[in-house]
Tab-separated table of C-alpha atoms in Angstrom:
chain	number	residue	atom	x	y	z
I	13	UNK	CA	0.000	0.000	0.000
I	14	UNK	CA	1.180	3.499	-0.793
I	15	UNK	CA	-0.073	7.033	-0.364
I	16	UNK	CA	-0.424	8.931	-3.596
I	17	UNK	CA	1.440	12.168	-4.278
I	18	UNK	CA	0.388	15.398	-5.920
I	19	UNK	CA	2.430	16.791	-8.791
I	20	UNK	CA	2.713	20.536	-8.328
I	21	UNK	CA	5.010	22.917	-10.162
I	22	UNK	CA	7.205	20.118	-11.467
I	23	UNK	CA	7.664	18.422	-8.073
I	24	UNK	CA	6.058	15.353	-6.482
I	25	UNK	CA	4.535	16.311	-3.145
I	26	UNK	CA	3.815	13.410	-0.733
I	27	UNK	CA	0.460	13.702	1.026
I	28	UNK	CA	-0.022	13.217	4.729
I	29	UNK	CA	-3.751	13.784	5.199
I	30	UNK	CA	-5.486	12.840	8.475
I	31	UNK	CA	-8.523	11.476	6.620
I	32	UNK	CA	-7.964	9.204	3.651
I	33	UNK	CA	-9.978	7.111	1.215
I	34	UNK	CA	-8.668	3.635	0.317
I	35	UNK	CA	-7.949	2.676	-3.290
I	36	UNK	CA	-8.851	-0.985	-3.757
I	37	UNK	CA	-8.318	-3.678	-6.354
I	38	UNK	CA	-11.919	-4.430	-7.434
I	39	UNK	CA	-11.146	-8.117	-7.976
I	40	UNK	CA	-9.705	-8.719	-4.519
I	41	UNK	CA	-10.628	-5.651	-2.441
I	42	UNK	CA	-6.954	-5.434	-1.490
I	43	UNK	CA	-6.018	-1.860	-0.526
I	44	UNK	CA	-3.528	-0.519	-3.083
I	45	UNK	CA	-3.140	3.065	-1.894
I	46	UNK	CA	-4.834	5.902	-0.032
I	47	UNK	CA	-6.070	9.275	-1.248
I	48	UNK	CA	-6.913	12.357	0.844
I	49	UNK	CA	-10.630	12.512	1.487
I	50	UNK	CA	-10.511	16.290	1.121
I	51	UNK	CA	-7.574	17.484	-0.994
I	52	UNK	CA	-8.645	21.104	-1.425
I	53	UNK	CA	-5.313	22.480	-0.161
I	54	UNK	CA	-3.451	20.533	-2.828
I	55	UNK	CA	-5.776	21.894	-5.503
I	56	UNK	CA	-5.055	25.458	-4.387
I	57	UNK	CA	-1.305	24.817	-4.600
I	58	UNK	CA	-1.647	23.195	-8.026
I	59	UNK	CA	-3.798	26.019	-9.410
I	60	UNK	CA	-1.304	28.599	-8.144
I	61	UNK	CA	1.565	26.718	-9.803
I	62	UNK	CA	-0.375	26.505	-13.071
I	63	UNK	CA	-1.107	30.243	-12.947
I	64	UNK	CA	2.588	31.035	-12.446
I	65	UNK	CA	3.550	28.829	-15.387
I	66	UNK	CA	0.959	30.196	-17.799
I	67	UNK	CA	2.660	33.399	-19.063
I	68	UNK	CA	5.848	31.562	-20.005
I	69	UNK	CA	4.046	28.603	-21.572
I	70	UNK	CA	1.713	30.855	-23.536
I	71	UNK	CA	4.739	32.522	-25.130
I	72	UNK	CA	6.137	29.206	-26.406
I	73	UNK	CA	5.365	28.871	-30.144
I	74	UNK	CA	2.735	26.283	-30.984
I	75	UNK	CA	5.239	24.354	-33.113
I	76	UNK	CA	7.514	24.074	-30.086
I	77	UNK	CA	4.725	23.151	-27.689
I	78	UNK	CA	3.775	20.090	-29.714
I	79	UNK	CA	7.321	18.732	-29.614
I	80	UNK	CA	6.611	17.732	-26.023
I	81	UNK	CA	3.520	15.871	-27.235
I	82	UNK	CA	5.514	14.010	-29.874
I	83	UNK	CA	7.880	12.834	-27.127
I	84	UNK	CA	4.923	12.061	-24.857
I	85	UNK	CA	3.357	9.845	-27.511
I	86	UNK	CA	6.569	7.910	-27.980
I	87	UNK	CA	7.047	7.387	-24.252
I	88	UNK	CA	3.451	6.220	-23.852
I	89	UNK	CA	4.106	3.623	-26.545
I	90	UNK	CA	7.216	2.454	-24.685
I	91	UNK	CA	5.284	2.191	-21.396
I	92	UNK	CA	2.131	0.825	-23.035
I	93	UNK	CA	1.996	-2.627	-21.404
I	94	UNK	CA	2.840	-1.381	-17.931
I	95	UNK	CA	0.226	1.383	-17.996
I	96	UNK	CA	-2.391	-1.017	-19.354
I	97	UNK	CA	-1.769	-3.486	-16.531
I	98	UNK	CA	-1.987	-0.685	-13.971
I	99	UNK	CA	-5.358	0.413	-15.410
I	100	UNK	CA	-6.575	-3.186	-15.126
I	101	UNK	CA	-5.294	-3.512	-11.573
I	102	UNK	CA	-7.028	-0.471	-10.117
I	103	UNK	CA	-10.114	-0.360	-12.375
I	104	UNK	CA	-10.830	-4.070	-12.870
I	105	UNK	CA	-11.273	-4.112	-16.648
I	106	UNK	CA	-9.496	-6.739	-18.701
I	107	UNK	CA	-6.000	-6.124	-20.029
I	108	UNK	CA	-7.394	-5.997	-23.572
I	109	UNK	CA	-9.942	-3.362	-22.545
I	110	UNK	CA	-7.264	-1.384	-20.726
I	111	UNK	CA	-5.038	-1.503	-23.793
I	112	UNK	CA	-7.926	-0.277	-25.930
I	113	UNK	CA	-8.494	2.603	-23.532
I	114	UNK	CA	-4.867	3.661	-23.646
I	115	UNK	CA	-4.798	3.403	-27.444
I	116	UNK	CA	-7.761	5.774	-27.733
I	117	UNK	CA	-6.019	8.162	-25.367
I	118	UNK	CA	-2.845	8.135	-27.442
I	119	UNK	CA	-4.915	8.940	-30.541
I	120	UNK	CA	-5.888	12.230	-28.888
I	121	UNK	CA	-2.224	13.032	-28.259
I	122	UNK	CA	-1.595	12.428	-31.954
I	123	UNK	CA	-4.446	14.693	-33.053
I	124	UNK	CA	-3.349	17.471	-30.682
I	125	UNK	CA	0.038	17.457	-32.410
I	126	UNK	CA	-1.787	19.174	-35.290
I	127	UNK	CA	-2.452	22.311	-33.218
I	128	UNK	CA	-0.338	24.621	-35.434
I	129	UNK	CA	-2.945	24.001	-38.133
I	130	UNK	CA	-6.029	23.442	-35.942
I	131	UNK	CA	-5.478	26.612	-33.921
I	132	UNK	CA	-5.148	28.925	-36.882
I	133	UNK	CA	-7.483	31.896	-37.169
I	134	UNK	CA	-8.544	33.792	-40.292
I	135	UNK	CA	-8.308	37.256	-41.758
I	136	UNK	CA	-9.747	39.594	-44.364
I	137	UNK	CA	-7.930	42.513	-45.930
I	138	UNK	CA	-9.748	45.754	-46.705
I	139	UNK	CA	-12.912	45.335	-44.657
I	140	UNK	CA	-12.959	49.049	-45.412
I	141	UNK	CA	-10.434	51.011	-47.459
I	142	UNK	CA	-7.017	50.478	-45.853
I	143	UNK	CA	-8.400	48.531	-42.868
I	144	UNK	CA	-7.695	44.837	-42.257
I	145	UNK	CA	-9.311	42.482	-39.755
I	146	UNK	CA	-7.874	39.301	-38.205
I	147	UNK	CA	-9.246	36.659	-35.829
I	148	UNK	CA	-6.561	34.997	-33.715
I	149	UNK	CA	-6.964	32.246	-31.136
I	150	UNK	CA	-5.458	32.779	-27.686
I	151	UNK	CA	-5.195	30.304	-24.799
I	152	UNK	CA	-7.508	30.788	-21.831
I	153	UNK	CA	-5.095	30.325	-18.928
I	154	UNK	CA	-5.490	27.660	-16.232
I	155	UNK	CA	-7.798	24.741	-17.091
I	156	UNK	CA	-9.264	22.302	-14.567
I	157	UNK	CA	-9.876	18.667	-15.568
I	158	UNK	CA	-12.053	16.409	-13.361
I	159	UNK	CA	-12.232	12.794	-14.492
I	160	UNK	CA	-14.127	9.593	-13.507
I	161	UNK	CA	-13.040	6.095	-12.521
I	162	UNK	CA	-14.166	4.168	-15.588
I	163	UNK	CA	-11.463	5.404	-17.981
I	164	UNK	CA	-8.647	6.596	-15.717
I	165	UNK	CA	-6.251	7.362	-18.598
I	166	UNK	CA	-8.317	7.854	-21.750
I	167	UNK	CA	-10.591	10.580	-20.403
I	168	UNK	CA	-7.764	12.753	-19.032
I	169	UNK	CA	-6.211	12.416	-22.501
I	170	UNK	CA	-9.448	13.673	-24.065
I	171	UNK	CA	-8.544	17.035	-22.554
I	172	UNK	CA	-4.898	17.346	-21.504
I	173	UNK	CA	-3.136	17.252	-24.913
I	174	UNK	CA	-5.419	19.839	-26.534
I	175	UNK	CA	-5.338	22.157	-23.525
I	176	UNK	CA	-1.551	22.359	-23.315
I	177	UNK	CA	-1.032	22.370	-27.082
I	178	UNK	CA	-3.279	25.448	-27.232
I	179	UNK	CA	-1.031	27.151	-24.670
I	180	UNK	CA	-2.994	26.595	-21.461
I	181	UNK	CA	-1.762	25.136	-18.186
I	182	UNK	CA	-3.674	22.319	-16.493
I	183	UNK	CA	-4.709	20.934	-13.117
I	184	UNK	CA	-6.030	17.355	-13.203
I	185	UNK	CA	-8.229	16.060	-10.376
I	186	UNK	CA	-8.686	12.325	-11.058
I	187	UNK	CA	-11.233	10.042	-9.441
I	188	UNK	CA	-10.145	9.061	-5.954
I	189	UNK	CA	-10.961	5.462	-6.906
I	190	UNK	CA	-8.247	5.231	-9.602
I	191	UNK	CA	-5.278	7.528	-8.887
I	192	UNK	CA	-2.413	5.214	-9.823
I	193	UNK	CA	-2.495	4.916	-13.609
I	194	UNK	CA	-2.882	8.673	-14.155
I	195	UNK	CA	0.082	9.192	-11.830
I	196	UNK	CA	2.092	6.913	-14.106
I	197	UNK	CA	0.977	8.912	-17.140
I	198	UNK	CA	2.073	12.170	-15.504
I	199	UNK	CA	5.427	10.579	-14.644
I	200	UNK	CA	5.783	9.741	-18.334
I	201	UNK	CA	4.847	13.310	-19.276
I	202	UNK	CA	7.450	14.623	-16.818
I	203	UNK	CA	10.135	12.743	-18.744
I	204	UNK	CA	9.417	14.851	-21.838
I	205	UNK	CA	10.978	17.868	-20.122
I	206	UNK	CA	7.693	19.780	-20.088
I	207	UNK	CA	8.233	23.069	-18.192
I	208	UNK	CA	7.350	23.111	-14.505
I	209	UNK	CA	3.748	23.936	-13.700
I	210	UNK	CA	2.303	23.353	-17.158
I	211	UNK	CA	0.611	20.136	-15.962
I	212	UNK	CA	-0.282	19.553	-12.318
I	213	UNK	CA	-1.981	16.631	-10.561
I	214	UNK	CA	-4.046	17.057	-7.369
I	215	UNK	CA	-5.805	14.191	-5.580
I	216	UNK	CA	-8.849	14.272	-3.356
I	217	UNK	CA	-12.583	13.825	-3.125
I	218	UNK	CA	-15.538	16.133	-3.722
I	219	UNK	CA	-13.960	18.974	-1.745
I	220	UNK	CA	-10.992	18.941	-4.131
I	221	UNK	CA	-13.304	19.063	-7.150
I	222	UNK	CA	-15.279	21.961	-5.677
I	223	UNK	CA	-12.058	23.801	-4.866
I	224	UNK	CA	-10.935	23.467	-8.485
I	225	UNK	CA	-14.296	24.625	-9.807
I	226	UNK	CA	-14.316	27.679	-7.535
I	227	UNK	CA	-10.654	28.695	-7.780
I	228	UNK	CA	-10.335	32.237	-9.179
I	229	UNK	CA	-7.317	31.378	-11.356
I	230	UNK	CA	-9.149	28.558	-13.182
I	231	UNK	CA	-10.758	29.743	-16.426
I	232	UNK	CA	-12.372	26.524	-17.668
I	233	UNK	CA	-13.554	23.157	-16.380
I	234	UNK	CA	-13.670	19.878	-18.314
I	235	UNK	CA	-15.652	17.172	-16.526
I	236	UNK	CA	-16.931	13.630	-17.097
I	237	UNK	CA	-19.185	11.820	-14.638
I	238	UNK	CA	-22.787	11.020	-13.797
I	239	UNK	CA	-25.527	13.391	-14.952
I	240	UNK	CA	-26.491	14.647	-11.463
I	241	UNK	CA	-22.866	15.528	-10.725
I	242	UNK	CA	-22.369	16.967	-14.218
I	243	UNK	CA	-25.367	19.234	-13.667
I	244	UNK	CA	-23.908	20.399	-10.342
I	245	UNK	CA	-20.461	21.031	-11.831
I	246	UNK	CA	-21.952	22.910	-14.773
I	247	UNK	CA	-24.080	25.156	-12.568
I	248	UNK	CA	-21.356	25.773	-10.001
I	249	UNK	CA	-18.614	26.478	-12.543
I	250	UNK	CA	-20.859	28.799	-14.556
I	251	UNK	CA	-21.809	30.629	-11.368
I	252	UNK	CA	-18.094	31.235	-10.784
I	253	UNK	CA	-17.615	32.560	-14.321
I	254	UNK	CA	-15.945	29.515	-15.871
I	255	UNK	CA	-16.217	28.078	-19.337
I	256	UNK	CA	-17.606	24.561	-18.851
I	257	UNK	CA	-17.980	21.251	-20.691
I	258	UNK	CA	-19.618	18.460	-18.680
I	259	UNK	CA	-20.164	14.980	-20.095
I	260	UNK	CA	-22.898	13.259	-18.095
I	261	UNK	CA	-24.457	9.828	-17.936
I	262	UNK	CA	-26.273	7.779	-20.521
I	263	UNK	CA	-28.945	5.220	-21.284
I	264	UNK	CA	-27.839	4.047	-24.700
I	265	UNK	CA	-30.270	2.197	-26.958
I	266	UNK	CA	-29.682	-0.217	-29.803
I	267	UNK	CA	-32.496	-0.904	-32.250
I	268	UNK	CA	-32.510	-4.378	-33.835
I	269	UNK	CA	-34.586	-4.598	-36.999
I	270	UNK	CA	-36.002	-7.897	-38.345
I	271	UNK	CA	-33.620	-7.713	-41.323
I	272	UNK	CA	-30.483	-7.334	-39.168
I	273	UNK	CA	-27.685	-9.887	-39.511
I	274	UNK	CA	-28.319	-11.816	-36.284
I	275	UNK	CA	-24.851	-13.270	-35.746
I	276	UNK	CA	-23.015	-9.999	-36.254
I	277	UNK	CA	-25.563	-8.024	-34.258
I	278	UNK	CA	-25.402	-10.400	-31.311
I	279	UNK	CA	-21.619	-10.354	-31.132
I	280	UNK	CA	-21.383	-6.576	-31.338
I	281	UNK	CA	-24.151	-5.993	-28.793
I	282	UNK	CA	-22.567	-8.488	-26.384
I	283	UNK	CA	-19.230	-6.681	-26.581
I	284	UNK	CA	-20.922	-3.313	-26.185
I	285	UNK	CA	-23.212	-4.165	-23.281
I	286	UNK	CA	-20.769	-6.190	-21.184
I	287	UNK	CA	-17.369	-4.751	-22.125
I	288	UNK	CA	-15.727	-3.017	-19.142
I	289	UNK	CA	-18.494	-4.653	-17.056
I	290	UNK	CA	-20.932	-2.132	-18.531
I	291	UNK	CA	-19.113	0.733	-16.808
I	292	UNK	CA	-18.758	3.087	-19.751
I	293	UNK	CA	-20.891	5.937	-20.968
I	294	UNK	CA	-21.247	4.309	-24.398
I	295	UNK	CA	-22.287	0.870	-23.171
I	296	UNK	CA	-25.514	-0.459	-24.657
I	297	UNK	CA	-28.108	-0.430	-21.871
I	298	UNK	CA	-31.301	-1.236	-23.768
I	299	UNK	CA	-31.979	-3.190	-26.933
I	300	UNK	CA	-35.217	-2.245	-28.654
I	301	UNK	CA	-36.277	-5.164	-30.833
I	302	UNK	CA	-38.658	-4.479	-33.690
I	303	UNK	CA	-41.316	-7.037	-34.604
I	304	UNK	CA	-40.064	-10.538	-35.369
I	305	UNK	CA	-36.511	-9.683	-34.290
I	306	UNK	CA	-37.386	-10.152	-30.627
I	307	UNK	CA	-37.427	-13.900	-30.084
I	308	UNK	CA	-34.435	-14.759	-32.251
I	309	UNK	CA	-32.353	-11.972	-30.729
I	310	UNK	CA	-33.277	-12.973	-27.172
I	311	UNK	CA	-32.169	-16.564	-27.741
I	312	UNK	CA	-28.906	-15.427	-29.286
I	313	UNK	CA	-27.998	-12.749	-26.731
I	314	UNK	CA	-28.679	-14.982	-23.727
I	315	UNK	CA	-26.414	-17.679	-25.162
I	316	UNK	CA	-23.640	-15.204	-26.013
I	317	UNK	CA	-23.763	-13.321	-22.713
I	318	UNK	CA	-23.990	-16.512	-20.694
I	319	UNK	CA	-20.777	-17.822	-22.243
I	320	UNK	CA	-18.642	-14.850	-21.181
I	321	UNK	CA	-15.794	-15.706	-18.825
I	322	UNK	CA	-15.919	-13.472	-15.742
I	323	UNK	CA	-12.885	-12.982	-13.528
I	324	UNK	CA	-10.010	-10.766	-12.570
I	325	UNK	CA	-9.091	-8.474	-15.441
I	326	UNK	CA	-5.398	-9.333	-15.191
I	327	UNK	CA	-6.117	-13.051	-15.617
I	328	UNK	CA	-5.649	-14.713	-18.985
I	329	UNK	CA	-8.728	-15.393	-21.124
I	330	UNK	CA	-11.087	-13.395	-18.873
I	331	UNK	CA	-13.660	-11.487	-20.939
I	332	UNK	CA	-15.316	-9.394	-18.236
I	333	UNK	CA	-13.939	-8.103	-14.967
I	334	UNK	CA	-15.530	-6.843	-11.723
I	335	UNK	CA	-17.358	-3.585	-11.113
I	336	UNK	CA	-15.437	-0.872	-9.324
I	337	UNK	CA	-16.647	-1.199	-5.701
I	338	UNK	CA	-18.737	-3.383	-3.421
I	339	UNK	CA	-21.208	-0.493	-3.212
I	340	UNK	CA	-21.530	-0.510	-6.998
I	341	UNK	CA	-22.210	-4.244	-6.962
I	342	UNK	CA	-24.986	-3.791	-4.393
I	343	UNK	CA	-26.501	-0.896	-6.322
I	344	UNK	CA	-26.496	-2.850	-9.605
I	345	UNK	CA	-28.033	-5.936	-8.015
I	346	UNK	CA	-30.687	-3.703	-6.449
I	347	UNK	CA	-31.507	-2.256	-9.882
I	348	UNK	CA	-31.948	-5.769	-11.290
I	349	UNK	CA	-34.314	-6.634	-8.449
I	350	UNK	CA	-36.332	-3.468	-8.994
I	351	UNK	CA	-36.618	-4.202	-12.708
I	352	UNK	CA	-38.023	-7.632	-11.878
I	353	UNK	CA	-40.571	-6.062	-9.531
I	354	UNK	CA	-41.665	-3.800	-12.394
I	355	UNK	CA	-42.368	-6.830	-14.567
I	356	UNK	CA	-39.096	-7.504	-16.409
I	357	UNK	CA	-37.944	-11.118	-16.612
I	358	UNK	CA	-34.327	-11.875	-15.681
I	359	UNK	CA	-33.671	-14.500	-18.355
I	360	UNK	CA	-29.975	-14.331	-17.440
I	361	UNK	CA	-29.296	-13.265	-13.856
I	362	UNK	CA	-25.769	-12.284	-12.832
I	363	UNK	CA	-26.516	-11.605	-9.185
I	364	UNK	CA	-24.563	-13.593	-6.636
I	365	UNK	CA	-21.921	-14.822	-9.079
I	366	UNK	CA	-18.827	-16.397	-7.531
I	367	UNK	CA	-15.412	-16.387	-9.186
I	368	UNK	CA	-12.944	-19.098	-8.194
I	369	UNK	CA	-9.957	-17.701	-6.367
I	370	UNK	CA	-11.507	-14.272	-5.816
I	371	UNK	CA	-14.159	-14.630	-3.102
I	372	UNK	CA	-13.962	-10.947	-2.144
I	373	UNK	CA	-14.246	-9.473	-5.636
I	374	UNK	CA	-16.949	-7.068	-6.775
I	375	UNK	CA	-18.332	-9.363	-9.454
I	376	UNK	CA	-21.714	-9.110	-11.169
I	377	UNK	CA	-22.354	-11.552	-13.979
I	378	UNK	CA	-23.821	-10.590	-17.365
I	379	UNK	CA	-27.536	-9.987	-16.927
I	380	UNK	CA	-30.284	-9.858	-19.551
I	381	UNK	CA	-33.795	-8.707	-18.665
I	382	UNK	CA	-36.639	-9.213	-21.117
I	383	UNK	CA	-39.625	-6.910	-21.620
I	384	UNK	CA	-38.241	-3.930	-19.743
I	385	UNK	CA	-40.693	-1.047	-19.496
I	386	UNK	CA	-39.081	1.795	-21.438
I	387	UNK	CA	-40.654	4.326	-19.090
I	388	UNK	CA	-39.951	2.474	-15.842
I	389	UNK	CA	-37.008	2.655	-13.449
I	390	UNK	CA	-34.796	0.229	-15.334
I	391	UNK	CA	-35.705	1.779	-18.683
I	392	UNK	CA	-34.771	5.322	-17.666
I	393	UNK	CA	-31.993	4.905	-15.086
I	394	UNK	CA	-28.284	4.567	-15.853
I	395	UNK	CA	-27.372	1.282	-14.141
I	396	UNK	CA	-23.667	1.481	-15.077
I	397	UNK	CA	-23.100	-2.232	-14.849
I	398	UNK	CA	-23.346	-5.418	-16.958
I	399	UNK	CA	-27.128	-5.264	-17.273
I	400	UNK	CA	-28.916	-5.325	-20.622
I	401	UNK	CA	-32.611	-4.613	-20.868
I	402	UNK	CA	-34.668	-5.647	-23.893
I	403	UNK	CA	-37.811	-3.785	-24.934
I	404	UNK	CA	-39.922	-5.174	-27.816
I	405	UNK	CA	-41.871	-2.784	-30.065
I	406	UNK	CA	-43.831	-3.089	-33.290
I	407	UNK	CA	-42.123	-0.591	-35.612
I	408	UNK	CA	-39.034	1.533	-36.163
I	409	UNK	CA	-41.040	4.626	-35.299
I	410	UNK	CA	-42.008	3.038	-31.987
I	411	UNK	CA	-38.313	2.361	-31.330
I	412	UNK	CA	-37.363	5.974	-32.054
I	413	UNK	CA	-40.167	7.108	-29.749
I	414	UNK	CA	-38.774	4.940	-26.920
I	415	UNK	CA	-35.370	6.589	-27.331
I	416	UNK	CA	-36.902	10.072	-27.565
I	417	UNK	CA	-38.624	9.607	-24.188
I	418	UNK	CA	-35.300	8.952	-22.455
I	419	UNK	CA	-33.874	11.883	-20.490
I	420	UNK	CA	-30.445	10.959	-21.850
I	421	UNK	CA	-29.108	11.559	-25.345
I	422	UNK	CA	-25.589	10.213	-25.420
I	423	UNK	CA	-25.641	7.465	-28.074
I	424	UNK	CA	-27.875	5.096	-30.006
I	425	UNK	CA	-27.394	2.549	-32.774
I	426	UNK	CA	-29.433	0.590	-35.269
I	427	UNK	CA	-28.755	-2.814	-36.811
I	428	UNK	CA	-30.358	-3.247	-40.216
I	429	UNK	CA	-29.614	-4.051	-43.842
I	430	UNK	CA	-32.095	-1.394	-45.002
I	431	UNK	CA	-30.668	1.932	-46.078
I	432	UNK	CA	-34.090	3.551	-45.728
I	433	UNK	CA	-34.397	2.403	-42.101
I	434	UNK	CA	-30.858	3.546	-41.324
I	435	UNK	CA	-31.453	6.967	-42.860
I	436	UNK	CA	-34.720	7.497	-40.984
I	437	UNK	CA	-33.017	6.483	-37.746
I	438	UNK	CA	-29.933	8.696	-38.042
I	439	UNK	CA	-32.083	11.655	-39.066
I	440	UNK	CA	-34.737	11.406	-36.358
I	441	UNK	CA	-33.089	9.832	-33.325
I	442	UNK	CA	-32.340	12.478	-30.625
I	443	UNK	CA	-28.844	11.413	-29.545
I	444	UNK	CA	-25.479	13.048	-30.107
I	445	UNK	CA	-23.619	9.913	-31.214
I	446	UNK	CA	-25.294	7.559	-33.704
I	447	UNK	CA	-24.139	4.138	-34.904
I	448	UNK	CA	-25.283	2.270	-37.997
I	449	UNK	CA	-24.460	-1.422	-37.525
I	450	UNK	CA	-22.031	-0.230	-34.826
I	451	UNK	CA	-22.505	-1.181	-31.182
I	452	UNK	CA	-20.381	1.483	-29.512
I	453	UNK	CA	-20.598	4.697	-31.496
I	454	UNK	CA	-17.319	6.068	-30.137
I	455	UNK	CA	-16.093	9.008	-32.226
I	456	UNK	CA	-12.484	9.011	-33.332
I	457	UNK	CA	-10.206	11.594	-31.748
I	458	UNK	CA	-10.568	14.038	-34.644
I	459	UNK	CA	-14.370	14.165	-34.185
I	460	UNK	CA	-16.158	15.597	-31.121
I	461	UNK	CA	-17.429	13.201	-28.481
I	462	UNK	CA	-20.997	14.384	-28.696
I	463	UNK	CA	-23.963	14.019	-26.379
I	464	UNK	CA	-27.392	15.617	-26.029
I	465	UNK	CA	-30.017	16.274	-23.357
I	466	UNK	CA	-28.969	15.135	-19.852
I	467	UNK	CA	-25.857	13.473	-21.265
I	468	UNK	CA	-24.031	16.761	-21.853
I	469	UNK	CA	-24.009	20.227	-20.326
I	470	UNK	CA	-22.190	22.862	-22.314
I	471	UNK	CA	-21.634	23.872	-25.930
I	472	UNK	CA	-18.247	22.559	-27.107
I	473	UNK	CA	-17.516	18.858	-26.633
I	474	UNK	CA	-14.251	17.037	-26.046
I	475	UNK	CA	-11.798	16.002	-28.801
I	476	UNK	CA	-10.894	17.423	-32.201
I	477	UNK	CA	-11.916	20.891	-33.349
I	478	UNK	CA	-14.374	21.276	-30.492
I	479	UNK	CA	-11.463	20.952	-28.064
I	480	UNK	CA	-9.569	23.747	-29.816
I	481	UNK	CA	-12.661	25.961	-29.715
I	482	UNK	CA	-13.161	25.224	-26.025
I	483	UNK	CA	-9.579	25.840	-24.937
I	484	UNK	CA	-9.075	29.104	-26.820
I	485	UNK	CA	-10.512	32.606	-26.800
I	486	UNK	CA	-11.052	34.516	-30.029
I	487	UNK	CA	-9.206	37.802	-30.323
I	488	UNK	CA	-10.298	40.037	-33.203
I	489	UNK	CA	-7.803	42.667	-34.356
I	490	UNK	CA	-8.860	45.537	-36.610
I	491	UNK	CA	-5.971	47.684	-37.857
I	492	UNK	CA	-5.306	50.613	-40.124
I	493	UNK	CA	-1.946	52.009	-41.236
I	494	UNK	CA	-2.559	55.149	-43.326
I	495	UNK	CA	0.118	55.707	-45.933
I	496	UNK	CA	0.641	59.327	-44.894
I	497	UNK	CA	1.870	58.084	-41.518
I	498	UNK	CA	4.617	56.014	-43.135
I	499	UNK	CA	5.787	59.035	-45.176
I	500	UNK	CA	6.650	60.869	-41.961
I	501	UNK	CA	9.570	58.536	-41.330
């Protein structure tokens, strides 16, 4: 067991807090480390260090700033296996899932290396006779990044590379449940020679997050978490005059049409619903089967989900790991029970699963519930676990209506061989990310990670051009140089 350290102004600062929160291995409940329960003092120190570093970092040319990112990318590749195993250890996901997470994070580092082009402004000569106008992009200053447990490396890398490439300095407040892999990433970043104070790491709980949101030197907040917390962060940060982007929760739907390829659909939905033990904001939560698709899909999905090998993520051949905490396991099992009370049938019930060799792990087996009420608790609540609800309807329009009634709008997908059905779906469905014969509609790093309704609070999303827009201010310069002035010299 070890206590974590903050990284402030280019130095690692050991923490000696009187009240701490344990960091546990979800598969064994072994305590790996401790994190300050508060942490607000460390946030204040980190924000001050970032503010001191900003003027010097802002003056570094964009082409020079990205050289650190090129080195960062290379070092992440060299440390790839070790970081992936650390993600698996503290989060519980399989090594393959952890590797996929890190790969998606590295893709954002690669895209941010294009900042000299992405950050360019525009100009127009002679808006009036002898007067020119230019729009330039300028960095904001200090940026706060608050990230969740489910992707301890990828989500910080949604934000960090773009923010510093644009000339900002950063304070990261990671989830207190998973502080170890992001520490390793910051250690890797330190080896690039990045100037002191450009990136800072501060650990803690809710008090640390609130301190970051309220700090007067922080100009912007990037956040990912549940919708209730996202709403709080958005309101609080806006009240303190910050620019804010808050990715919230989700209840993602997949529509299965009668003409869908059953084998392909089943495999993709299985991976999507139960990958990372369902603990991702793009996991499929509800399958809406249309007409005759229902019975054949149910038979196929129960067989596929029931064959998944559940165990410790670090173990060979395991396909699904534990959920993050014992409290999460209890909450998920309670949601399954409530769905059954509301009339859903647990045709595959993962409650009470036991994994050989890991009696203390936070395991919930793959669960499939048939005939879930789209307007009931299970149909509208983000379970955030390996639980798949199935809702049968009569038509594609009925399926779109089910999705439209959801308070969330993160992602949805359709499986069909009909171009007309696909076009109707992508045009009318009210979600920010849409998949056509794709289970997890995860945008590549050069596209924004979208989200609508209660799944996102803000205007500019993470990744790609949206990230550049979010992390820069527009400065418009209008200038005139009359020729008679030049003749005086």
